[in-house]
PDB file of C-alpha atoms in Angstrom:
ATOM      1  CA  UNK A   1      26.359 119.992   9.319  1.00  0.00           C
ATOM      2  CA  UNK A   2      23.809 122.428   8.725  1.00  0.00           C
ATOM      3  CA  UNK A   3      26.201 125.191   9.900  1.00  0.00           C
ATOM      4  CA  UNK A   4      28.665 124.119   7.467  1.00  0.00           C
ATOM      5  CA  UNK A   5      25.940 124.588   4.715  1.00  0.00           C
ATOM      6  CA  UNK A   6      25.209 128.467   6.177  1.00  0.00           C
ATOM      7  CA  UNK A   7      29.263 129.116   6.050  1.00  0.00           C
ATOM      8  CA  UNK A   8      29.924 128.137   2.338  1.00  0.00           C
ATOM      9  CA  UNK A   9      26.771 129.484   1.389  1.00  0.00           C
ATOM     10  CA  UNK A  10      27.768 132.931   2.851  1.00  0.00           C
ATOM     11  CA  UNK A  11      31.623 132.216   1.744  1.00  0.00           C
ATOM     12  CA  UNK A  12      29.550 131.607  -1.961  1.00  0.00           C
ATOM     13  CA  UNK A  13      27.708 134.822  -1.650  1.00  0.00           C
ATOM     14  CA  UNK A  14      30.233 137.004  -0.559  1.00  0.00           C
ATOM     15  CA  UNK A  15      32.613 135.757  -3.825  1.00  0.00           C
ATOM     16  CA  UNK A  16      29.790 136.211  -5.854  1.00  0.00           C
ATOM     17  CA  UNK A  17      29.914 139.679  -4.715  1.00  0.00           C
ATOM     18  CA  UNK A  18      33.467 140.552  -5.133  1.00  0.00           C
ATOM     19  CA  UNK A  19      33.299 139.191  -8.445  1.00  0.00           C
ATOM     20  CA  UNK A  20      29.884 141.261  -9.476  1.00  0.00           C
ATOM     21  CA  UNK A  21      32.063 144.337  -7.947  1.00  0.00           C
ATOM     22  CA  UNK A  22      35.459 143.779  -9.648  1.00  0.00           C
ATOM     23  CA  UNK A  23      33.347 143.091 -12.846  1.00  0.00           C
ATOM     24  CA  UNK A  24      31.378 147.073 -12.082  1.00  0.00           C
ATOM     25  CA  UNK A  25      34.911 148.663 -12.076  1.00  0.00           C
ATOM     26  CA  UNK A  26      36.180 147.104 -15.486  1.00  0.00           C
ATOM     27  CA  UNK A  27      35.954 149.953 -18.324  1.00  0.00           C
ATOM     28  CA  UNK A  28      34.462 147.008 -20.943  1.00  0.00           C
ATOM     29  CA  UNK A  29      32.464 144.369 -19.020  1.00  0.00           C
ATOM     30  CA  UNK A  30      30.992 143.242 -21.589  1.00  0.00           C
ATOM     31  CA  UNK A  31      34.301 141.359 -22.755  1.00  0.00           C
ATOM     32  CA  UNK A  32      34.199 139.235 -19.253  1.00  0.00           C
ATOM     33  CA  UNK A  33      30.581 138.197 -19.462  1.00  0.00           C
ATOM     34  CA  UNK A  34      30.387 137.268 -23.059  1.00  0.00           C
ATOM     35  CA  UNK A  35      33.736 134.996 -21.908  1.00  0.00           C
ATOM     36  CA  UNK A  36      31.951 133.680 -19.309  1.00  0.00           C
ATOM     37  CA  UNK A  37      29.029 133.033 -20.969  1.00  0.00           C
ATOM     38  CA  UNK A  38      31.178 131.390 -23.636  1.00  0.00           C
ATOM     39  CA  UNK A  39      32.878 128.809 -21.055  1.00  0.00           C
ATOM     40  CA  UNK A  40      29.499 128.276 -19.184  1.00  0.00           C
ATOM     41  CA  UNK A  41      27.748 127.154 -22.339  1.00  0.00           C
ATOM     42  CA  UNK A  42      30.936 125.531 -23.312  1.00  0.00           C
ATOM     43  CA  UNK A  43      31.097 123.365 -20.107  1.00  0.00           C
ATOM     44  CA  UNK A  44      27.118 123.056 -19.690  1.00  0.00           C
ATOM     45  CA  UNK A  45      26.914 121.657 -23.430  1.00  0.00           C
ATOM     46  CA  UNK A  46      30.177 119.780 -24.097  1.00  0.00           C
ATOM     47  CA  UNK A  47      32.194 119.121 -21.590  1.00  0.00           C
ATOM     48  CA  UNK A  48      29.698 117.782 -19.207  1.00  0.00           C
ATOM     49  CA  UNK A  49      27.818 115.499 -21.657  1.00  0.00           C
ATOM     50  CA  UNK A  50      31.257 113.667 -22.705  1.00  0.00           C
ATOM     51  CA  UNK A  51      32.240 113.442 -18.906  1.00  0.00           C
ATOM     52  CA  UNK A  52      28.855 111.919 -18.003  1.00  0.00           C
ATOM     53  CA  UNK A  53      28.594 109.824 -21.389  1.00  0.00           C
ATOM     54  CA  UNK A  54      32.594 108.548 -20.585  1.00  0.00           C
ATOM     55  CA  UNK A  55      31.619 107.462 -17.367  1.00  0.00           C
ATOM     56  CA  UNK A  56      28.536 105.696 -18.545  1.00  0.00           C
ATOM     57  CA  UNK A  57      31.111 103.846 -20.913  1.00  0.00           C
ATOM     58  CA  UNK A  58      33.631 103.285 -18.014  1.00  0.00           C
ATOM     59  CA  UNK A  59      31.193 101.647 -15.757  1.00  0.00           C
ATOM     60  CA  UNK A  60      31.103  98.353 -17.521  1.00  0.00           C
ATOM     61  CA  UNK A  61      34.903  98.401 -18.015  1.00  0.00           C
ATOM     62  CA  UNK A  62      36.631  96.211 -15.682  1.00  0.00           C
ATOM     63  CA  UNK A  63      39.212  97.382 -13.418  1.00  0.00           C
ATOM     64  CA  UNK A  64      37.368 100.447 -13.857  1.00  0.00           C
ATOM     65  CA  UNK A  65      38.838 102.759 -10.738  1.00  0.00           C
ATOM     66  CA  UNK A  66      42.201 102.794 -12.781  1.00  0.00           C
ATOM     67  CA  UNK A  67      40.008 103.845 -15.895  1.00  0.00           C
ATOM     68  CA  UNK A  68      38.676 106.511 -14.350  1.00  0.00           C
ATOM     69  CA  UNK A  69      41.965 107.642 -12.745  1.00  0.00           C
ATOM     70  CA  UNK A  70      43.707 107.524 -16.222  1.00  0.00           C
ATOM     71  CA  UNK A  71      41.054 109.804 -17.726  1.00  0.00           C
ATOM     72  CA  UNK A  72      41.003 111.936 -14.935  1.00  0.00           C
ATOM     73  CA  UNK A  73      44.559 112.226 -15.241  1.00  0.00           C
ATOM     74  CA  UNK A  74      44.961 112.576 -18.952  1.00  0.00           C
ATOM     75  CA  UNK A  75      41.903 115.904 -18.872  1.00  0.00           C
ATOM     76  CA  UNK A  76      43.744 117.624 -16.387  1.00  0.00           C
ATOM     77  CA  UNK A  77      46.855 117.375 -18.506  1.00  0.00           C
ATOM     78  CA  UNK A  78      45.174 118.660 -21.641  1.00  0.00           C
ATOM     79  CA  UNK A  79      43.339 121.366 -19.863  1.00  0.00           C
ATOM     80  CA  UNK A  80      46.859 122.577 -18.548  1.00  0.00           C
ATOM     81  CA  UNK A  81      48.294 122.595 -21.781  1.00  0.00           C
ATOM     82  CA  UNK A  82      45.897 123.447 -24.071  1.00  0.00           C
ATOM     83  CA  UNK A  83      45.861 126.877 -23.380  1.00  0.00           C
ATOM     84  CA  UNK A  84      49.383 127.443 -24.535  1.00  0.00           C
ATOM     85  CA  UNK A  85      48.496 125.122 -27.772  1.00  0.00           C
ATOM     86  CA  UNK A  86      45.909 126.929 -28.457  1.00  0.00           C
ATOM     87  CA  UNK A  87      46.957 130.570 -28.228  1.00  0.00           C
ATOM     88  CA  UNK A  88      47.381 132.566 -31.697  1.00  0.00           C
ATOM     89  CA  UNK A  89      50.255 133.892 -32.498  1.00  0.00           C
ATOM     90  CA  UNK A  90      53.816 133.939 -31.070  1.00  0.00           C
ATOM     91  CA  UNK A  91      53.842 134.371 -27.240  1.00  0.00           C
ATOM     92  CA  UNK A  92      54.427 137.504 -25.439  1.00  0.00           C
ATOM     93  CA  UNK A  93      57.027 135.569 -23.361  1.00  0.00           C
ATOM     94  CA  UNK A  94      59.319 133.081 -25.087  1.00  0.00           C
ATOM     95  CA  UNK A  95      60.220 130.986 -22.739  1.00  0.00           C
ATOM     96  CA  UNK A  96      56.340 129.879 -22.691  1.00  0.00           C
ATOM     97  CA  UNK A  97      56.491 127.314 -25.154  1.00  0.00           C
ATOM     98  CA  UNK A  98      60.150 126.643 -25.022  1.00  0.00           C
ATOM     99  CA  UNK A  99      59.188 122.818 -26.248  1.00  0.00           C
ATOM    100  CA  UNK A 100      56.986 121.446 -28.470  1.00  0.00           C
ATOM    101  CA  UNK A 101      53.852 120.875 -26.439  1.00  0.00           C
ATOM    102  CA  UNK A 102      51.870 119.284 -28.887  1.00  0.00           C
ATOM    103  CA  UNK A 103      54.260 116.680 -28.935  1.00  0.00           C
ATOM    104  CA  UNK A 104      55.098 116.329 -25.413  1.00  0.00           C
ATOM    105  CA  UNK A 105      51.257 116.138 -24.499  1.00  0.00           C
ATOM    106  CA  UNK A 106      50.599 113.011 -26.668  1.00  0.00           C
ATOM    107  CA  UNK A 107      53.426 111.250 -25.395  1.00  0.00           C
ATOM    108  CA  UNK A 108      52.912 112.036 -21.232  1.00  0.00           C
ATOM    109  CA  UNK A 109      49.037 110.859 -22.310  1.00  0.00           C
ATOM    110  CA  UNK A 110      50.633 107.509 -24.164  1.00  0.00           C
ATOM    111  CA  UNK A 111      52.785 107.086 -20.632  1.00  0.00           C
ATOM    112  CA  UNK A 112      49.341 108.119 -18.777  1.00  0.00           C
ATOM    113  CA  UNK A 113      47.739 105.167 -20.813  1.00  0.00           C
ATOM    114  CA  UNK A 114      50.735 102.449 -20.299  1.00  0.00           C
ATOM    115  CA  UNK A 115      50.437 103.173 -16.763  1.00  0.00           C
ATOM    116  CA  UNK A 116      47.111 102.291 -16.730  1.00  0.00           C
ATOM    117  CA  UNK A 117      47.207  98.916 -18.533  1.00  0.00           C
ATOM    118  CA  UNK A 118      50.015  98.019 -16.606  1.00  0.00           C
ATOM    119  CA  UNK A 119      48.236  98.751 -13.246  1.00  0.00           C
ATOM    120  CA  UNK A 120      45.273  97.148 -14.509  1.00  0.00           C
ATOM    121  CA  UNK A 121      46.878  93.741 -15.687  1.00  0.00           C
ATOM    122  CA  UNK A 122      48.620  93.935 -12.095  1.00  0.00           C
ATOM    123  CA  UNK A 123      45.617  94.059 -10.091  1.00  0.00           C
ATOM    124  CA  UNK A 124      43.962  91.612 -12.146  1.00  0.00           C
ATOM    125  CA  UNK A 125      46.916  89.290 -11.779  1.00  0.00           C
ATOM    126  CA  UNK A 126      47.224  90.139  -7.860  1.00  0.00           C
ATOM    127  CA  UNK A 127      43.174  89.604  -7.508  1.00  0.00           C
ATOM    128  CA  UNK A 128      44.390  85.941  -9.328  1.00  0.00           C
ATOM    129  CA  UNK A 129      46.693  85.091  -7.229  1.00  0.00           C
ATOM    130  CA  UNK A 130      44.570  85.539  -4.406  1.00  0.00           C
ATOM    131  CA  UNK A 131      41.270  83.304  -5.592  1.00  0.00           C
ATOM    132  CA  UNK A 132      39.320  86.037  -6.856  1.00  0.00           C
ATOM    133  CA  UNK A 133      37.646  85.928 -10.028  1.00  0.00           C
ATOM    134  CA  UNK A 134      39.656  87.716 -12.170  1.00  0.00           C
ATOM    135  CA  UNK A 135      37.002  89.834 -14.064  1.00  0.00           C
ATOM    136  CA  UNK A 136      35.211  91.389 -10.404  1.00  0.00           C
ATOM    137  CA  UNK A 137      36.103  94.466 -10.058  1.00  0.00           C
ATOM    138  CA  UNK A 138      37.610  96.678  -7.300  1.00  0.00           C
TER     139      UNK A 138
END
């Protein structure tokens, strides 16, 4: 395994590079890397600490793997979307928000949440049904 290590490293490395070099050639770098500083300090002081504090809140929870699935689910939805609800103005292209997202998110995260209860109270009725103690967890 250590040779996998030394290949992603160097895979690492050499995107670091073409990054640092694509970054040289832009007339107004400084754009980029006050971006990227913005979304490392966003991630590094917000988005992290909920993630880790939601899964400290999860772990008690039972049927907790279909918790954890449901969030999962229900962030990757809103970090699609929240771009486009997000972005000033009228877009460039109009057939980018053809719908109203806003709306549509909160009701594919209500069906993301239904989901889960329902798969929840059938794996707590299936672990019933077969002598398990109803509250373990998977």
């Amino acid at each position: 395994m250590r040779w996998m290590r030394w290949i992603l490293g160097g895979c690492g490395l050499l995107l670091i590079a073409i990054g640092g070099r694509l970054l040289s050639v832009l007339p107004d770098p400084l754009d980029v890397m006050v971006w990227l500083g913005g979304a490392l300090v966003l991630h590094d002081a917000i988005i992290a600490p909920l993630v880790l504090a939601a899964g400290l809140a999860v772990a008690a929870v039972p049927a907790r793997g279909v918790v954890r699935g449901a969030l999962l689910t229900a962030g990757v939805l809103v970090l699609v979307t929240l771009p486009l609800l997000l972005r000033p103005g009228t877009p460039p292209n109009p057939s980018a928000l053809p719908l109203p997202y806003g709306r549509n998110l909160l009701i594919v995260l209500a069906v993301v949440a239904v989901a889960a209860v329902a798969l929840a109270l059938a794996g707590r009725r299936g672990r019933a049904r077969a002598g398990q103690d109803p509250k373990e967890t998977a």
